Amino acid sequence: MKQQTSDPQTVRVFEELASSRRSIRGFLPQAVEPAILEQIFVTAASAPSNCNTQPWYCHVVSGEMRDRLSAIFTKTIAQGKYSLDFPYDAKYEGVFRKRQLDVGILLYEALGVTREDKEGKRRAFLRNLEFFDAPHVVFIFMPEWGGVREACDVGMYVQNLMLTIRSHGLASCPQTILGYDADSVRRELNIEPQMKLLFGVSFGYEAPDLPENQIVPERAALDEHVQFHS
Ligand SMILES: Cc1cc2nc3c(=O)[nH]c(=O)nc-3n(C[C@H](O)[C@H](O)[C@H](O)COP(=O)(O)O)c2cc1C
């Protein structure tokens, strides 16, 4: 498509696609057709990158290996045994802390988990390690030499990937927590040590009618994050 002028239908279609992508935390077990699976990753690779370096490396895991990694994570990540390639030491403050808390409250409310319900919170956390029942999970790596710039490239790639997934009528959930046991992922998938794990994205068909899939975390008002200068 070599579109030069604004086409209201294209604008509408894209708005709908972009706003209907949400982090989904409950999937059907049904696998995605292999041809669609491949097509998704072909389209996602149209993402831009600094000097066209394309520093993203994906390992798509399904079937027995998916189950195996989930079982391993219950013995490592779930027990607090971590091996992170990129430390997660951000301490959110002010508005960032508020947004973090707000989305947690939204999710717990949807799940019927109260403030005191430690067991419910733990269960909600452990669902991450079951990939929320998704049949597929993609682990996102970049080369060891990469820095912030390359991480930005990978972020653009992953957004492209999630929108492509959505365009096929599928859903996804990006998950930082899936980067908490990089050593096991590398070992099980036979990945060279120079490849560093950023995070994972579970994906597949959304399970209908789950309360946790109905939440829509708010976005800040435009003037809080955009300034127009002339
Ligand atoms: C890089 C990244 C990592 C995330 N990690 C997790 C995670 O480990 N578990 C989870 O349930 N959600 C995770 N999320 C989802 C965010 O909570 C979610 O994107 C945010 O609340 C906005 O909601 P939305 O994606 O539905 O628009 C992650 C999102 C991103 C972009």
mmCIF file of C-alpha atoms and ligand atoms in Angstrom:
data_model
loop_
_atom_site.group_PDB
_atom_site.id
_atom_site.type_symbol
_atom_site.label_atom_id
_atom_site.label_comp_id
_atom_site.label_asym_id
_atom_site.label_seq_id
_atom_site.Cartn_x
_atom_site.Cartn_y
_atom_site.Cartn_z
ATOM 1 C CA MET A 1 0.000 0.000 0.000
ATOM 2 C CA LYS A 2 1.559 3.302 -1.094
ATOM 3 C CA GLN A 3 -0.928 5.589 0.608
ATOM 4 C CA GLN A 4 -0.113 9.310 0.311
ATOM 5 C CA THR A 5 -3.318 10.880 1.645
ATOM 6 C CA SER A 6 -5.355 10.280 4.771
ATOM 7 C CA ASP A 7 -7.928 7.544 4.291
ATOM 8 C CA PRO A 8 -10.562 7.611 7.084
ATOM 9 C CA GLN A 9 -11.112 3.882 6.829
ATOM 10 C CA THR A 10 -7.417 3.105 7.273
ATOM 11 C CA VAL A 11 -7.314 5.488 10.239
ATOM 12 C CA ARG A 12 -10.323 3.776 11.804
ATOM 13 C CA VAL A 13 -8.967 0.292 11.191
ATOM 14 C CA PHE A 14 -5.632 1.175 12.758
ATOM 15 C CA GLU A 15 -7.201 2.959 15.728
ATOM 16 C CA GLU A 16 -9.356 -0.081 16.350
ATOM 17 C CA LEU A 17 -6.399 -2.435 16.040
ATOM 18 C CA ALA A 18 -4.124 -0.390 18.302
ATOM 19 C CA SER A 19 -6.746 0.220 20.990
ATOM 20 C CA SER A 20 -8.016 -3.351 20.982
ATOM 21 C CA ARG A 21 -4.561 -4.673 21.829
ATOM 22 C CA ARG A 22 -4.574 -5.213 25.542
ATOM 23 C CA SER A 23 -2.592 -7.431 27.869
ATOM 24 C CA ILE A 24 -4.658 -10.600 28.042
ATOM 25 C CA ARG A 25 -4.276 -12.902 31.038
ATOM 26 C CA GLY A 26 -6.356 -15.931 30.087
ATOM 27 C CA PHE A 27 -6.067 -17.953 26.871
ATOM 28 C CA LEU A 28 -7.668 -20.965 25.238
ATOM 29 C CA PRO A 29 -5.390 -24.006 24.804
ATOM 30 C CA GLN A 30 -6.014 -24.046 21.038
ATOM 31 C CA ALA A 31 -2.734 -23.736 19.114
ATOM 32 C CA VAL A 32 -2.220 -21.182 16.361
ATOM 33 C CA GLU A 33 -1.917 -22.666 12.862
ATOM 34 C CA PRO A 34 1.780 -22.998 11.900
ATOM 35 C CA ALA A 35 1.342 -20.943 8.694
ATOM 36 C CA ILE A 36 -0.228 -18.062 10.659
ATOM 37 C CA LEU A 37 2.450 -18.370 13.312
ATOM 38 C CA GLU A 38 5.135 -17.910 10.684
ATOM 39 C CA GLN A 39 3.270 -15.069 8.936
ATOM 40 C CA ILE A 40 3.050 -13.162 12.216
ATOM 41 C CA PHE A 41 6.821 -13.150 12.617
ATOM 42 C CA VAL A 42 7.345 -12.183 8.954
ATOM 43 C CA THR A 43 5.116 -9.110 9.363
ATOM 44 C CA ALA A 44 6.573 -8.154 12.760
ATOM 45 C CA ALA A 45 10.045 -7.929 11.213
ATOM 46 C CA SER A 46 8.982 -4.816 9.264
ATOM 47 C CA ALA A 47 9.809 -2.857 12.449
ATOM 48 C CA PRO A 48 12.441 -0.114 12.122
ATOM 49 C CA SER A 49 15.809 -0.266 13.855
ATOM 50 C CA ASN A 50 18.901 1.902 14.194
ATOM 51 C CA CYS A 51 20.968 1.437 10.994
ATOM 52 C CA ASN A 52 18.660 -1.485 10.166
ATOM 53 C CA THR A 53 20.578 -3.637 12.641
ATOM 54 C CA GLN A 54 17.418 -5.645 13.591
ATOM 55 C CA PRO A 55 18.817 -6.705 16.977
ATOM 56 C CA TRP A 56 15.784 -8.822 17.945
ATOM 57 C CA TYR A 57 15.981 -12.598 18.309
ATOM 58 C CA CYS A 58 12.847 -14.597 19.028
ATOM 59 C CA HIS A 59 12.480 -18.106 20.386
ATOM 60 C CA VAL A 60 8.901 -19.275 19.974
ATOM 61 C CA VAL A 61 8.013 -22.073 22.358
ATOM 62 C CA SER A 62 4.965 -24.376 22.137
ATOM 63 C CA GLY A 63 3.916 -27.926 23.067
ATOM 64 C CA GLU A 64 6.148 -30.024 25.344
ATOM 65 C CA MET A 65 8.866 -27.399 25.604
ATOM 66 C CA ARG A 66 6.279 -24.850 26.686
ATOM 67 C CA ASP A 67 5.106 -27.182 29.467
ATOM 68 C CA ARG A 68 8.692 -27.962 30.437
ATOM 69 C CA LEU A 69 9.683 -24.321 30.835
ATOM 70 C CA SER A 70 6.520 -23.585 32.802
ATOM 71 C CA ALA A 71 7.379 -26.464 35.179
ATOM 72 C CA ILE A 72 10.971 -25.243 35.547
ATOM 73 C CA PHE A 73 9.785 -21.711 36.360
ATOM 74 C CA THR A 74 7.687 -23.057 39.231
ATOM 75 C CA LYS A 75 10.955 -24.348 40.759
ATOM 76 C CA THR A 76 13.021 -21.273 40.006
ATOM 77 C CA ILE A 77 11.129 -17.984 39.574
ATOM 78 C CA ALA A 78 8.262 -19.031 41.859
ATOM 79 C CA GLN A 79 10.803 -19.872 44.596
ATOM 80 C CA GLY A 80 12.674 -16.584 44.230
ATOM 81 C CA LYS A 81 15.620 -18.191 42.375
ATOM 82 C CA TYR A 82 16.376 -15.683 39.666
ATOM 83 C CA SER A 83 18.873 -15.299 36.834
ATOM 84 C CA LEU A 84 18.147 -11.987 35.147
ATOM 85 C CA ASP A 85 20.223 -10.699 32.228
ATOM 86 C CA PHE A 86 18.930 -7.164 32.814
ATOM 87 C CA PRO A 87 18.402 -6.240 36.477
ATOM 88 C CA TYR A 88 14.965 -4.861 37.319
ATOM 89 C CA ASP A 89 15.795 -2.384 40.042
ATOM 90 C CA ALA A 90 13.518 0.541 39.132
ATOM 91 C CA LYS A 91 11.832 2.078 42.158
ATOM 92 C CA TYR A 92 8.684 3.746 40.918
ATOM 93 C CA GLU A 93 7.857 7.032 42.586
ATOM 94 C CA GLY A 94 5.177 9.730 42.283
ATOM 95 C CA VAL A 95 2.883 9.368 39.298
ATOM 96 C CA PHE A 96 4.693 6.218 38.159
ATOM 97 C CA ARG A 97 4.106 4.501 41.485
ATOM 98 C CA LYS A 98 0.441 5.558 41.343
ATOM 99 C CA ARG A 99 0.014 4.073 37.869
ATOM 100 C CA GLN A 100 1.705 0.854 38.998
ATOM 101 C CA LEU A 101 -0.584 0.571 42.020
ATOM 102 C CA ASP A 102 -3.697 1.485 40.009
ATOM 103 C CA VAL A 103 -3.214 -1.291 37.476
ATOM 104 C CA GLY A 104 -2.599 -3.783 40.278
ATOM 105 C CA ILE A 105 -5.829 -2.727 42.004
ATOM 106 C CA LEU A 106 -7.732 -3.001 38.710
ATOM 107 C CA LEU A 107 -6.486 -6.543 38.122
ATOM 108 C CA TYR A 108 -7.053 -7.740 41.697
ATOM 109 C CA GLU A 109 -10.558 -6.252 41.730
ATOM 110 C CA ALA A 110 -11.389 -8.087 38.501
ATOM 111 C CA LEU A 111 -10.067 -11.329 40.032
ATOM 112 C CA GLY A 112 -11.931 -10.753 43.299
ATOM 113 C CA VAL A 113 -8.652 -10.630 45.229
ATOM 114 C CA THR A 114 -8.836 -8.384 48.287
ATOM 115 C CA ARG A 115 -6.018 -6.310 49.783
ATOM 116 C CA GLU A 116 -5.401 -8.879 52.575
ATOM 117 C CA ASP A 117 -5.683 -11.948 50.330
ATOM 118 C CA LYS A 118 -2.014 -12.949 50.087
ATOM 119 C CA GLU A 119 -2.857 -16.371 48.660
ATOM 120 C CA GLY A 120 -5.002 -14.804 45.906
ATOM 121 C CA LYS A 121 -2.200 -12.416 45.018
ATOM 122 C CA ARG A 122 0.276 -15.276 44.889
ATOM 123 C CA ARG A 123 -2.062 -17.269 42.647
ATOM 124 C CA ALA A 124 -2.422 -14.270 40.314
ATOM 125 C CA PHE A 125 1.375 -13.996 40.172
ATOM 126 C CA LEU A 126 1.824 -17.712 39.454
ATOM 127 C CA ARG A 127 -0.565 -17.484 36.477
ATOM 128 C CA ASN A 128 2.297 -15.619 34.768
ATOM 129 C CA LEU A 129 4.433 -18.743 34.952
ATOM 130 C CA GLU A 130 1.633 -20.810 33.376
ATOM 131 C CA PHE A 131 1.712 -18.296 30.520
ATOM 132 C CA PHE A 132 -1.942 -17.647 31.446
ATOM 133 C CA ASP A 133 -2.661 -20.979 29.655
ATOM 134 C CA ALA A 134 -1.435 -19.601 26.315
ATOM 135 C CA PRO A 135 -0.232 -22.360 23.959
ATOM 136 C CA HIS A 136 2.685 -20.228 22.733
ATOM 137 C CA VAL A 137 5.252 -17.982 24.303
ATOM 138 C CA VAL A 138 7.967 -16.054 22.564
ATOM 139 C CA PHE A 139 11.176 -15.270 24.441
ATOM 140 C CA ILE A 140 12.746 -12.026 23.234
ATOM 141 C CA PHE A 141 16.527 -11.808 23.140
ATOM 142 C CA MET A 142 19.084 -9.271 21.989
ATOM 143 C CA PRO A 143 22.865 -9.614 21.566
ATOM 144 C CA GLU A 144 25.068 -8.966 24.587
ATOM 145 C CA TRP A 145 26.685 -5.930 22.941
ATOM 146 C CA GLY A 146 23.324 -4.164 22.714
ATOM 147 C CA GLY A 147 22.551 -1.101 24.811
ATOM 148 C CA VAL A 148 19.594 1.206 25.379
ATOM 149 C CA ARG A 149 19.357 2.008 21.659
ATOM 150 C CA GLU A 150 19.058 -1.650 20.723
ATOM 151 C CA ALA A 151 16.570 -2.259 23.524
ATOM 152 C CA CYS A 152 14.446 0.527 21.963
ATOM 153 C CA ASP A 153 14.640 -1.262 18.597
ATOM 154 C CA VAL A 154 13.497 -4.474 20.234
ATOM 155 C CA GLY A 155 10.626 -2.630 21.947
ATOM 156 C CA MET A 156 9.413 -1.328 18.587
ATOM 157 C CA TYR A 157 9.671 -4.816 17.176
ATOM 158 C CA VAL A 158 7.619 -6.298 19.999
ATOM 159 C CA GLN A 159 4.871 -3.699 19.629
ATOM 160 C CA ASN A 160 4.792 -4.529 15.905
ATOM 161 C CA LEU A 161 4.599 -8.181 16.876
ATOM 162 C CA MET A 162 1.735 -7.688 19.330
ATOM 163 C CA LEU A 163 -0.273 -5.618 16.837
ATOM 164 C CA THR A 164 0.301 -8.249 14.156
ATOM 165 C CA ILE A 165 -0.852 -10.926 16.586
ATOM 166 C CA ARG A 166 -3.960 -8.835 17.243
ATOM 167 C CA SER A 167 -4.595 -8.365 13.504
ATOM 168 C CA HIS A 168 -4.933 -12.162 13.249
ATOM 169 C CA GLY A 169 -7.694 -12.136 15.882
ATOM 170 C CA LEU A 170 -5.275 -13.328 18.566
ATOM 171 C CA ALA A 171 -4.169 -11.815 21.865
ATOM 172 C CA SER A 172 -0.932 -11.444 23.817
ATOM 173 C CA CYS A 173 0.596 -10.500 27.157
ATOM 174 C CA PRO A 174 4.136 -9.092 27.418
ATOM 175 C CA GLN A 175 5.724 -10.405 30.640
ATOM 176 C CA THR A 176 8.826 -9.046 32.349
ATOM 177 C CA ILE A 177 8.644 -11.939 34.794
ATOM 178 C CA LEU A 178 9.461 -14.387 31.968
ATOM 179 C CA GLY A 179 12.937 -12.867 31.854
ATOM 180 C CA TYR A 180 13.654 -13.813 35.472
ATOM 181 C CA ASP A 181 15.244 -17.191 34.692
ATOM 182 C CA ALA A 182 17.332 -16.475 31.608
ATOM 183 C CA ASP A 183 19.802 -19.293 32.383
ATOM 184 C CA SER A 184 17.118 -22.007 32.221
ATOM 185 C CA VAL A 185 15.637 -20.613 29.003
ATOM 186 C CA ARG A 186 19.080 -20.522 27.385
ATOM 187 C CA ARG A 187 19.921 -24.030 28.607
ATOM 188 C CA GLU A 188 16.635 -25.647 27.545
ATOM 189 C CA LEU A 189 16.530 -23.939 24.144
ATOM 190 C CA ASN A 190 20.257 -24.354 23.522
ATOM 191 C CA ILE A 191 20.866 -20.645 23.045
ATOM 192 C CA GLU A 192 24.387 -19.226 23.038
ATOM 193 C CA PRO A 193 25.436 -17.249 26.165
ATOM 194 C CA GLN A 194 25.973 -14.069 24.108
ATOM 195 C CA MET A 195 22.205 -13.787 23.629
ATOM 196 C CA LYS A 196 20.499 -11.943 26.483
ATOM 197 C CA LEU A 197 16.874 -12.374 27.456
ATOM 198 C CA LEU A 198 14.720 -9.267 27.843
ATOM 199 C CA PHE A 199 11.244 -10.698 28.470
ATOM 200 C CA GLY A 200 8.601 -13.025 27.089
ATOM 201 C CA VAL A 201 5.225 -12.628 25.387
ATOM 202 C CA SER A 202 2.494 -15.231 25.839
ATOM 203 C CA PHE A 203 0.024 -15.376 22.990
ATOM 204 C CA GLY A 204 -2.850 -17.315 21.466
ATOM 205 C CA TYR A 205 -6.637 -17.142 21.388
ATOM 206 C CA GLU A 206 -8.229 -15.118 24.187
ATOM 207 C CA ALA A 207 -10.423 -17.077 26.588
ATOM 208 C CA PRO A 208 -13.818 -15.380 26.395
ATOM 209 C CA ASP A 209 -15.629 -13.804 29.356
ATOM 210 C CA LEU A 210 -12.785 -13.946 31.901
ATOM 211 C CA PRO A 211 -13.013 -10.948 34.263
ATOM 212 C CA GLU A 212 -9.235 -10.397 34.161
ATOM 213 C CA ASN A 213 -9.499 -9.929 30.395
ATOM 214 C CA GLN A 214 -12.027 -7.112 30.707
ATOM 215 C CA ILE A 215 -9.764 -4.582 32.417
ATOM 216 C CA VAL A 216 -8.735 -1.496 30.473
ATOM 217 C CA PRO A 217 -5.941 0.369 32.293
ATOM 218 C CA GLU A 218 -6.325 4.126 31.785
ATOM 219 C CA ARG A 219 -3.870 6.241 29.870
ATOM 220 C CA ALA A 220 -2.674 9.645 31.028
ATOM 221 C CA ALA A 221 -4.246 12.710 29.433
ATOM 222 C CA LEU A 222 -2.494 13.908 26.288
ATOM 223 C CA ASP A 223 -1.143 17.099 27.886
ATOM 224 C CA GLU A 224 0.611 15.008 30.538
ATOM 225 C CA HIS A 225 2.930 13.447 27.996
ATOM 226 C CA VAL A 226 2.829 15.420 24.739
ATOM 227 C CA GLN A 227 3.802 19.031 24.112
ATOM 228 C CA PHE A 228 3.480 20.584 20.687
ATOM 229 C CA HIS A 229 6.093 23.232 19.849
ATOM 230 C CA SER A 230 6.254 25.645 16.951
HETATM 231 C C1 LIG B 1 7.702 -4.939 28.806
HETATM 232 C C2 LIG B 1 6.421 -5.247 29.531
HETATM 233 C C3 LIG B 1 6.438 -6.163 30.564
HETATM 234 C C4 LIG B 1 5.248 -6.528 31.226
HETATM 235 N N1 LIG B 1 5.278 -7.503 32.194
HETATM 236 C C5 LIG B 1 4.128 -7.980 32.700
HETATM 237 C C6 LIG B 1 4.133 -9.130 33.552
HETATM 238 O O1 LIG B 1 5.190 -9.679 33.898
HETATM 239 N N2 LIG B 1 2.933 -9.620 33.976
HETATM 240 C C7 LIG B 1 1.749 -9.033 33.605
HETATM 241 O O2 LIG B 1 0.688 -9.535 34.016
HETATM 242 N N3 LIG B 1 1.713 -7.933 32.812
HETATM 243 C C8 LIG B 1 2.865 -7.414 32.330
HETATM 244 N N4 LIG B 1 2.836 -6.340 31.462
HETATM 245 C C9 LIG B 1 1.564 -5.746 31.034
HETATM 246 C C10 LIG B 1 1.317 -4.357 31.613
HETATM 247 O O3 LIG B 1 0.843 -4.481 32.925
HETATM 248 C C11 LIG B 1 0.309 -3.647 30.700
HETATM 249 O O4 LIG B 1 0.888 -3.437 29.444
HETATM 250 C C12 LIG B 1 -0.184 -2.314 31.255
HETATM 251 O O5 LIG B 1 -0.842 -2.475 32.473
HETATM 252 C C13 LIG B 1 -1.125 -1.623 30.262
HETATM 253 O O6 LIG B 1 -2.211 -2.481 29.960
HETATM 254 P P1 LIG B 1 -2.537 -2.957 28.483
HETATM 255 O O7 LIG B 1 -1.313 -3.671 27.926
HETATM 256 O O8 LIG B 1 -3.689 -3.914 28.636
HETATM 257 O O9 LIG B 1 -2.866 -1.761 27.666
HETATM 258 C C14 LIG B 1 4.028 -5.921 30.845
HETATM 259 C C15 LIG B 1 4.035 -4.948 29.830
HETATM 260 C C16 LIG B 1 5.206 -4.622 29.172
HETATM 261 C C17 LIG B 1 5.180 -3.607 28.058
#
